[in-house]
Structures are given as C-alpha cells and as structure tokens.
CSV table of C-alpha atoms in Angstrom, one decimal:
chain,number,residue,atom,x,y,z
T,13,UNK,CA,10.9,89.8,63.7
T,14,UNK,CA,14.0,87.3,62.3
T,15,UNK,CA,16.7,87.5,64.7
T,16,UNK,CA,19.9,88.9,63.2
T,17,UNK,CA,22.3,86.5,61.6
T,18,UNK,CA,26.0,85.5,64.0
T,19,UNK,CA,27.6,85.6,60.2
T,20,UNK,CA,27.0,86.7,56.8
T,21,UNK,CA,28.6,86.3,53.4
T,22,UNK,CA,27.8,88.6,50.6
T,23,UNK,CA,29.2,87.8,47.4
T,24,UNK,CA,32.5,87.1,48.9
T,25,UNK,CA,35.0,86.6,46.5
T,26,UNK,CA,38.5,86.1,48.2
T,27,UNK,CA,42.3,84.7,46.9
T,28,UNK,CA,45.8,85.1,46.8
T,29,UNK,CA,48.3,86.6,44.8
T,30,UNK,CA,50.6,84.9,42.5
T,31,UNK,CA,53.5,85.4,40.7
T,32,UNK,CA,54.5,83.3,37.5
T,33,UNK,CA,57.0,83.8,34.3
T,34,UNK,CA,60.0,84.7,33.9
T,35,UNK,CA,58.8,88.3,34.0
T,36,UNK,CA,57.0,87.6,37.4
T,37,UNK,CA,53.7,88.6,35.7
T,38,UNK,CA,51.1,89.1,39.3
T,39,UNK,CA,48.2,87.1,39.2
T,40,UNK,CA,45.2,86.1,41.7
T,41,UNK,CA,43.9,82.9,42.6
T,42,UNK,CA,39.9,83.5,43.2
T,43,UNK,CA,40.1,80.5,46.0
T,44,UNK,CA,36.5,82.0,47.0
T,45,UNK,CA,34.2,83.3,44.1
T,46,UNK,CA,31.1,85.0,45.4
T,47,UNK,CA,30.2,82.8,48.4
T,48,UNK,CA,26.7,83.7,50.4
T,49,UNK,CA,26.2,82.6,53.1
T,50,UNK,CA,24.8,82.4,56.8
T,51,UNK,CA,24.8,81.3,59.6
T,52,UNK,CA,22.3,82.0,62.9
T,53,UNK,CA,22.3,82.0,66.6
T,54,UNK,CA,23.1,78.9,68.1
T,55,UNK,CA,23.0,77.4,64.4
T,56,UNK,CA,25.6,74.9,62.9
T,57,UNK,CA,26.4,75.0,59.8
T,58,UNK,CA,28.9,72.9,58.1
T,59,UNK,CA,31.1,73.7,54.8
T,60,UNK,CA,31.7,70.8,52.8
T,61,UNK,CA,33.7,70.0,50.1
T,62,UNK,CA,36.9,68.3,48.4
T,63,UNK,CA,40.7,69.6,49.6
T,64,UNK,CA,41.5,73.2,47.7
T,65,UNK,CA,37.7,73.8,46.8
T,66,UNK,CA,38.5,77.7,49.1
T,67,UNK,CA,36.9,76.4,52.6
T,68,UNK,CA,39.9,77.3,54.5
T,69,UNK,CA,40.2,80.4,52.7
T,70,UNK,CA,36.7,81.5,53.8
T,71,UNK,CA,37.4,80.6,57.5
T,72,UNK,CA,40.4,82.8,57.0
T,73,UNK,CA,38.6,85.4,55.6
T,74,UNK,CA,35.5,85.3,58.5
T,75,UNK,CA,38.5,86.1,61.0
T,76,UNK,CA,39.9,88.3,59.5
T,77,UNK,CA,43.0,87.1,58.5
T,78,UNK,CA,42.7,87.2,55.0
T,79,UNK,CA,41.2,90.4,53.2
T,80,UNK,CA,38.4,89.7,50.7
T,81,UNK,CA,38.9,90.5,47.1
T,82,UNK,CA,35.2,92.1,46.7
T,83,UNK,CA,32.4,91.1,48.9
T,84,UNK,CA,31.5,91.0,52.4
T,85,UNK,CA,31.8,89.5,55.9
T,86,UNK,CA,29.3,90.8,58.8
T,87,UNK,CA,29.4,89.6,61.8
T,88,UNK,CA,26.2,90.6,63.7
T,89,UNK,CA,25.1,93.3,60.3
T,90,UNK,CA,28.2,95.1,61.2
T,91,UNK,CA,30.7,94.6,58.2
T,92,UNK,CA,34.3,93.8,58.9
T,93,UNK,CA,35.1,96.3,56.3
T,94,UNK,CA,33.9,98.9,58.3
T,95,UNK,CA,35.2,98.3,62.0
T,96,UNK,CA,37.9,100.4,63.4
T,97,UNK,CA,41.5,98.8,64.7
T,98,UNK,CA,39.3,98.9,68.3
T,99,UNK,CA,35.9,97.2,66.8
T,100,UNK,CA,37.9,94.8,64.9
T,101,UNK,CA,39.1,93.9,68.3
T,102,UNK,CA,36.2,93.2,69.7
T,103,UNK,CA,34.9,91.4,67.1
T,104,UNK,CA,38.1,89.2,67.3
T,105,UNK,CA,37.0,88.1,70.9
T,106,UNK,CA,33.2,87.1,70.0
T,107,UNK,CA,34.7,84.8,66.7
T,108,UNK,CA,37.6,82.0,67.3
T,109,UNK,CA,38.9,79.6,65.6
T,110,UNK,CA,39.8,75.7,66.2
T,111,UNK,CA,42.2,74.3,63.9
T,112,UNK,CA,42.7,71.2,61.9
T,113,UNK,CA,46.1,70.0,63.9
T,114,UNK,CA,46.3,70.3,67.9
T,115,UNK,CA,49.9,69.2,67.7
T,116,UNK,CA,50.5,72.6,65.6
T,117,UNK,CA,48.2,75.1,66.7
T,118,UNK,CA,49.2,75.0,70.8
T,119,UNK,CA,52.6,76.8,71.9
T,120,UNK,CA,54.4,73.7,73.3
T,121,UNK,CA,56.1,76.3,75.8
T,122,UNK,CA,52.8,77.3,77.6
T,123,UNK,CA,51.2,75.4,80.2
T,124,UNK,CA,47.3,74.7,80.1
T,125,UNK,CA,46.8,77.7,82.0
T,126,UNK,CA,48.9,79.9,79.9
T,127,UNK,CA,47.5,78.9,76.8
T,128,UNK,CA,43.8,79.5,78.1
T,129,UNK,CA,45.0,83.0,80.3
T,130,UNK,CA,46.7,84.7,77.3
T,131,UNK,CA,43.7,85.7,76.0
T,132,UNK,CA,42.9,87.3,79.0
T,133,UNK,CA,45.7,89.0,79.4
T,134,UNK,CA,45.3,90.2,75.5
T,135,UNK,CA,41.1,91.3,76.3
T,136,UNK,CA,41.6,92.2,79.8
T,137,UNK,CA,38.1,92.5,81.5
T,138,UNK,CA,36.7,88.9,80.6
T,139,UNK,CA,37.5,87.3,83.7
T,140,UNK,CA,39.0,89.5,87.1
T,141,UNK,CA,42.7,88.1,87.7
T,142,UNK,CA,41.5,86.8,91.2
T,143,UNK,CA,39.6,84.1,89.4
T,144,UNK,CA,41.5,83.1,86.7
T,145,UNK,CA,42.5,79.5,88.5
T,146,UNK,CA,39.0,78.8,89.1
T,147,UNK,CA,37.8,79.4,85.8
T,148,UNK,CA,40.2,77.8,84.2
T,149,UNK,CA,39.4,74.6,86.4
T,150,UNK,CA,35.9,75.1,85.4
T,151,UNK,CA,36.8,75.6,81.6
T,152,UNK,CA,38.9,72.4,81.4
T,153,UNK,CA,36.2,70.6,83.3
T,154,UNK,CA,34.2,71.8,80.7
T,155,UNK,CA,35.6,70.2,77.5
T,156,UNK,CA,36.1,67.3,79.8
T,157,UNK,CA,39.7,67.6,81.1
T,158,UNK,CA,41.2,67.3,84.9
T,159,UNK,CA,41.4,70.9,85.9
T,160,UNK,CA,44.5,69.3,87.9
T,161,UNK,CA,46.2,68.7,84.7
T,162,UNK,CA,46.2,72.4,84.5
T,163,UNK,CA,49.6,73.1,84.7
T,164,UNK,CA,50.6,70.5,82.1
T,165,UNK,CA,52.4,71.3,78.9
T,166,UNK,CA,50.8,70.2,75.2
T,167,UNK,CA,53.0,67.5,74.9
T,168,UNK,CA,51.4,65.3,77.8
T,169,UNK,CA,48.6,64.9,76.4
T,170,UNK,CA,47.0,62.9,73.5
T,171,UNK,CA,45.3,64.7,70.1
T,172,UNK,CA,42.2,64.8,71.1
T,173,UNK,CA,42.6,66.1,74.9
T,174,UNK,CA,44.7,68.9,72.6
T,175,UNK,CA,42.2,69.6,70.8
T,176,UNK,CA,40.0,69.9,74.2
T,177,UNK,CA,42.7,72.4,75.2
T,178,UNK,CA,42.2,74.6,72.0
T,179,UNK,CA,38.2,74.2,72.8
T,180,UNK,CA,38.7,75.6,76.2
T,181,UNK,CA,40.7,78.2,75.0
T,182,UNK,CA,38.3,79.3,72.2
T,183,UNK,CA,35.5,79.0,74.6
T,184,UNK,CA,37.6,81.3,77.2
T,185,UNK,CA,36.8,84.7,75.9
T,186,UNK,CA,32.8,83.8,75.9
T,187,UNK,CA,32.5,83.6,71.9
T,188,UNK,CA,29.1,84.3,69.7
T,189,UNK,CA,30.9,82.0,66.8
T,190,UNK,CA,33.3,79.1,66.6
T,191,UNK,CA,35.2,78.8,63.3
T,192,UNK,CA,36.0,75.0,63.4
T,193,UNK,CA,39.0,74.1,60.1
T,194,UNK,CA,38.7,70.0,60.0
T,195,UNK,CA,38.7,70.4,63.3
T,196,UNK,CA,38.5,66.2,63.7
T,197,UNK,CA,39.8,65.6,60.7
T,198,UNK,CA,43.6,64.5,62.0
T,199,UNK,CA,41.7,62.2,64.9
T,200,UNK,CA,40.8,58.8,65.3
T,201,UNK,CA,37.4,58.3,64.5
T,202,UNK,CA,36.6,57.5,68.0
T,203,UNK,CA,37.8,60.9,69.5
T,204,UNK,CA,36.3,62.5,66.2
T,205,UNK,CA,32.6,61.1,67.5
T,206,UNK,CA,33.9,62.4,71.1
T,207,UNK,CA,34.8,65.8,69.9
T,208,UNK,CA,31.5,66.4,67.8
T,209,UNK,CA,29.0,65.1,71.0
T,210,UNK,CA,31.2,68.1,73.3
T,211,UNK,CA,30.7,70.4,70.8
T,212,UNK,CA,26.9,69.5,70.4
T,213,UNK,CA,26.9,69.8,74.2
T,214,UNK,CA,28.4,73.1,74.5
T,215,UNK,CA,26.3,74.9,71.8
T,216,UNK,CA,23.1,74.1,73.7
T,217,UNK,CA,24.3,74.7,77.4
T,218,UNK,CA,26.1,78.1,75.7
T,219,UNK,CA,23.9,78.8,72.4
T,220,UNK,CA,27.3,79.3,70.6
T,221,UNK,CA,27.4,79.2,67.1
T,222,UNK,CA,29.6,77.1,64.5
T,223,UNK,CA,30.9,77.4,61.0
T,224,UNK,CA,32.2,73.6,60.8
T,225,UNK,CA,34.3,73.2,57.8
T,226,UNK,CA,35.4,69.3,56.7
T,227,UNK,CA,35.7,67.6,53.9
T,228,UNK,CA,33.8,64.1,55.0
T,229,UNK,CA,30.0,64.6,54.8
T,230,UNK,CA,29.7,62.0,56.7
T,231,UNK,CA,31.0,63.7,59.7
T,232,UNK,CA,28.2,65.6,60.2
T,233,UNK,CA,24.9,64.2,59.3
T,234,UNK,CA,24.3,64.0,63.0
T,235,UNK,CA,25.7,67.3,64.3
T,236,UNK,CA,25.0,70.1,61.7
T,237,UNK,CA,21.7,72.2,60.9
T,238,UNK,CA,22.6,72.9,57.5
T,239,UNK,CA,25.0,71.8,54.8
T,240,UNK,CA,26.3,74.1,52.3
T,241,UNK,CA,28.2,71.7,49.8
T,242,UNK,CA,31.5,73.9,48.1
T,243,UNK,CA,33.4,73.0,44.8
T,244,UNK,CA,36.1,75.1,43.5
T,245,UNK,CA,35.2,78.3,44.9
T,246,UNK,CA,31.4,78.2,44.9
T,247,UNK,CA,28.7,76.4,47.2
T,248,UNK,CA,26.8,74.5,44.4
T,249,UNK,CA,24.3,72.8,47.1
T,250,UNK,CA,22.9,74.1,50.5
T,251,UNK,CA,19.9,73.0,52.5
T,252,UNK,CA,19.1,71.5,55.8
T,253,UNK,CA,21.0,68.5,56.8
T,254,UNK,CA,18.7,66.1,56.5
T,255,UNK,CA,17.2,67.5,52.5
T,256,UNK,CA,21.4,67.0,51.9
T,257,UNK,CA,21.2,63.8,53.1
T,258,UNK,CA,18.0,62.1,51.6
T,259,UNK,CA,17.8,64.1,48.4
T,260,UNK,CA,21.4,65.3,46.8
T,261,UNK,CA,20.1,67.0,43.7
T,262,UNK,CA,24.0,68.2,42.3
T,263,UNK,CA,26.1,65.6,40.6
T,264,UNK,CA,29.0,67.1,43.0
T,265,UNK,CA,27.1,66.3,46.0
T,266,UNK,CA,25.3,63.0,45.3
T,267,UNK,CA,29.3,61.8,44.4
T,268,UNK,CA,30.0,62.9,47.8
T,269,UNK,CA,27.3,61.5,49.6
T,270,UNK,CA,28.0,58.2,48.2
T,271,UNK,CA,31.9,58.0,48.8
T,272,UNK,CA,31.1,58.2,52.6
T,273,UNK,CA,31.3,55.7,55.0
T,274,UNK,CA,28.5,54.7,56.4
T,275,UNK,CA,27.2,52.4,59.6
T,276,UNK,CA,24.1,51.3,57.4
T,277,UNK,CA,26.4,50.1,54.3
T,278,UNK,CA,26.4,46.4,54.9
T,279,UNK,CA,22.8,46.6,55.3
T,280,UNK,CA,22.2,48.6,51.9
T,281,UNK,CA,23.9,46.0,49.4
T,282,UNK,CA,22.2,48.2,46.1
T,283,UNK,CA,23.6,51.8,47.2
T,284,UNK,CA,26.8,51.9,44.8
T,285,UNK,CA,30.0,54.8,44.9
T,286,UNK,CA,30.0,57.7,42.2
T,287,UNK,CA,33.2,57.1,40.7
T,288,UNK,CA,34.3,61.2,38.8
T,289,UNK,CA,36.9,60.4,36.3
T,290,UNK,CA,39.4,63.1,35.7
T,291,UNK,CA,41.2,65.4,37.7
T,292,UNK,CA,39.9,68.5,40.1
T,293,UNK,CA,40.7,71.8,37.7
T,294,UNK,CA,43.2,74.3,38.9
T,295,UNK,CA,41.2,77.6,40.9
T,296,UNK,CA,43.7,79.4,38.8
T,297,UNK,CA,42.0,78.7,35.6
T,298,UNK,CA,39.0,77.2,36.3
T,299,UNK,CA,37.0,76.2,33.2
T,300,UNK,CA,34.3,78.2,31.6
T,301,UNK,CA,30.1,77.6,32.1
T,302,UNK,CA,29.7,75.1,35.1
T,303,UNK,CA,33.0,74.3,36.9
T,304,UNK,CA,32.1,70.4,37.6
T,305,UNK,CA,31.4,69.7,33.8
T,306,UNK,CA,34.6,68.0,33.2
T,307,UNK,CA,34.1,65.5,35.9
T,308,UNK,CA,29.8,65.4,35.8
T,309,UNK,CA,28.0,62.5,33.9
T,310,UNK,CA,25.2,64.8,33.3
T,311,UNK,CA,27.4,67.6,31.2
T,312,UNK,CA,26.6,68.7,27.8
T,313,UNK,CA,27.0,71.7,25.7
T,314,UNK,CA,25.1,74.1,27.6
T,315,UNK,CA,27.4,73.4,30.8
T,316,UNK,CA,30.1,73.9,29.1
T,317,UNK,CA,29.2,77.7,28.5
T,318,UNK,CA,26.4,78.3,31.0
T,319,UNK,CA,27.6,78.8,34.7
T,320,UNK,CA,24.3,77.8,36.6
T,321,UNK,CA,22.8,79.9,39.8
T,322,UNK,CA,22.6,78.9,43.2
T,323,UNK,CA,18.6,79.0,42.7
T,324,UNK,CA,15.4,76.7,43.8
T,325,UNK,CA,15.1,73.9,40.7
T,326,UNK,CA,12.4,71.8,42.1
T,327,UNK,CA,14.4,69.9,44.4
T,328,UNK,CA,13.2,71.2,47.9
T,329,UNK,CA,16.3,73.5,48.1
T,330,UNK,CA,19.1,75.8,46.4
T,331,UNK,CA,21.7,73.7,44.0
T,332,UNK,CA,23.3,74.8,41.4
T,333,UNK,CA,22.9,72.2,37.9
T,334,UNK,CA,21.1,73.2,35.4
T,335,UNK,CA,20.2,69.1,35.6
T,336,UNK,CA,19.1,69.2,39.3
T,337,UNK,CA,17.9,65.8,40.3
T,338,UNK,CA,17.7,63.7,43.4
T,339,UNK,CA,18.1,60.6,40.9
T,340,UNK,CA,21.7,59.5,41.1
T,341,UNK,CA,21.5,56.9,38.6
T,342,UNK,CA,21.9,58.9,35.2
T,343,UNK,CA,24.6,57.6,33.7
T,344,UNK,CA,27.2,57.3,36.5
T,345,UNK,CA,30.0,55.0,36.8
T,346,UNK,CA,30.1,53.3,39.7
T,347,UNK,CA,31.5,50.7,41.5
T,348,UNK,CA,30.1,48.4,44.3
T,349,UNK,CA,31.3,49.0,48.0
C-alpha cells in the first residue's frame, strides 16, 4: 500500500487581485496556474525557478495564508478547503514555515525562549509548562546553538544562528512539513552549506518533511529528492534530483542548470552558460501557447499557440516542451564561463 502523501497540489491555480485604470477596473494575477504537486514522508522536494515565477505564492498558499483561486491543497488527503476554524488549527501546528530573511521574520523584542515558547502558549499541550526550559535547551542544542544563549535577543546573534533560531522554533511544535522560502538565500555561502547539512540532519533523526523553495538549482543538488523546475506559474520540469541534474530535457531548465555555479567548472572547460535574450513576461498577461517561447531557442509556430503538458516525452521524466531533449546544444547562444 503507498503511504499517504505529507502534501498535495491539485490543479492549484492561486493570485492576487489587482486594480488598474482610471476606472479601477479589478483584475487577478494567476501567480500559480494549475500547479500539481507532491511531496512524501520524510521527502524533500525543492521548487525551483526564477524571482516572480509564483513559488512564494504556493508556499503561501500551502499555509494557508493565501486562498487558492480554484484547486486544491491537502495536507495528509484532508483538503484545507474543508477543515473547520479548529482543524485548520491543527493543521497549522503539523506545517511551518522558515523564511527567506532572519533579520525580518524574528520579533527583536522576544528572547530566544519567547520566540520558541509562543507557540506553546498558542497550541497548549505540546510541551507541559514544567519543561519548557529544558526543551528549549534541548531544541537550541538541536540546530546547534548554546542553550545558554537562551535568553538572548535576535539582535546578538549573526544571520545564520537567526535562522537556527527560526529552525528551532519551527521544529518546536513537532511538525510533519517544513515550508522553507529561500530560506539560505540571504546567507553567505558558507552558512548556506551549514544550514542545508542541519536540515539534512534533522529530517533523518525526525523524518520531517520539506517543501524547499529557491531560486539557485545549485543549492540543492546535494540535499533534495526531487526537483520540480517552475516558470511563470507552471512547473515545466520535475523528476528526481539527479535525472534534473544529468539530463535537463526543458530549454527553461537546461538555461538554469548551466547559469549555476559549480565546484567542477574549472575542470569542465567545454560546458558553456545558456544566455535567454529578452525579458521574463508579465504573470498578468502571460503570452499565449508555451509561456517560455519568447525567450526559447527551440520556439516555432506551434509554441506560440500550443501550451504543452506536463507529460512523459522520452526523456526519463515529466517536462513540458513540445521539443524535450537532454541535448542543450540546439541553437543556444552562449557564452564561455
């Protein structure tokens, strides 16, 4: 029997409403257009893609602080849709979230201790009062932070033990799933490396789950199970890390793949960037048929009107091109590194 997916995304299709014209004429922004996806028990799976491609919008819409348009989120084949005020409060305790700046997302008038009790004080049951100290002490110790520091306020510390802090603090009310918003993204690329090897750590001594969401594929290749690759509101690649990794079959992804840094690059003096001319469409009016044809080497008429499915192609896994190929060398510019 398959074990129940932590998370699942059916068709969800999630946005924001706008207001333009002198009349004020209400519009929406489809930042999400029909995203599927899962992720299992103890899995990590990483959502990749370019700055306003809707990857914040879907972690806002997995916690629930964003309504979808249409669609689904389940958390454990229950939909959010469906919970009660006192299931969607449950349900809040078993998903957190870790964001993208520890400066910002830590009340700089809370101690350590506050900041990891509140929750307890908000789901009261987790921990009895009598032990709060020592499990605080043992959290902190955790995520690799002195449990005498505990009475410490954010600003005495650097970004990454912050974002240790908002680890512990996620991790404090015994989570299923761990939302994870460029979580490294604003730290030195030591401490990024740090932060990924605790989080690695922590999902197999705890068998938590994550939904890690970033914009550098090279982040990851190392820490996540799967990869689903996003552009403008739809995943156009997913597969397992390493079939990302060896064999990029959509234009989108192969660009990616070769724009990041790698240790192996003054080793590899023939692997060459994917320069994409022209600018990333608007989510408000995205074009018609495939919405990477007016960056794609590849694109021809048929693109143009003829939005491809998320579907096998030959490849070894789901893209979306109606031109999947692991060959990246069809007519792209590129530049040496």
């Amino acid at each position: 029997m398959t074990e129940q997916p932590v998370l699942e995304l059916v068709d969800l299709v999630a946005g924001y409403r706008t207001r333009h014209g002198l009349l004020g004429k209400r519009g929406l922004v489809r930042a999400v257009d029909g995203v599927n996806l899962t992720v299992g028990a103890g899995e990590t799976v990483c959502l990749v893609g370019e700055s306003g491609c809707g990857k914040s919008t879907v972690a806002r819409a997995v916690v629930n602080l964003l309504r979808p348009v249409s669609g689904e989120v389940r958390f454990a084949g229950r939909s959010l849709a469906g919970m009660d005020r006192r299931e969607l409060r449950a349900m809040r305790r078993e998903v957190q979230l870790v964001f993208q700046d520890p400066y910002a997302s830590l009340n700089p008038r809370m101690t350590v201790r506050e900041l990891i009790t509140e929750a307890w004080r908000i789901h009261p049951g987790i921990v009895p009062r009598e032990r709060w100290d020592a499990e605080v002490a043992e959290l902190l110790e955790r995520v690799g932070l002195n449990p005498a520091h505990a009475a410490r306020y954010p600003h005495q510390f650097s970004g990454g033990q912050r974002q240790r802090i908002c680890i512990a603090r996620a991790l404090s009310v015994r989570p299923r799933l761990i939302v994870c918003d460029e979580a490294v993204s604003a730290l030195d690329v030591s401490i990024q490396a740090q932060i990924l090897a605790l989080l690695g750590k922590l999902r197999d001594e705890l068998g938590v789950a994550y939904l890690f969401i970033t914009h550098d594929l090279g982040v990851v290749r190392h820490f996540a199970d799967r990869v689903a690759v996003m552009h403008l509101g739809k995943i156009v690649e997913t597969g397992e890390t390493e079939q990302i990794y060896s064999s990029p079959a959509h234009p989108y992804t192969q660009a990616l793949i070769s724009a990041a840094p790698s240790v192996d690059d003054w080793r590899d003096r023939g692997d060459d960037e994917i320069m994409l001319r022209g600018d990333v469409p608007s989510p408000s009016n995205p074009p018609a048929g495939c919405r990477f044809h007016t960056r794609c080497w590849k694109a021809d008429e048929r693109c143009h009107t003829d939005e491809p499915a998320l579907e096998q192609r030959g490849v070894g896994h789901p893209v979306a091109c109606h031109y999947a190929s692991v060959d990246t060398g069809l007519k792209a510019e590129t530049r040496p590194r």
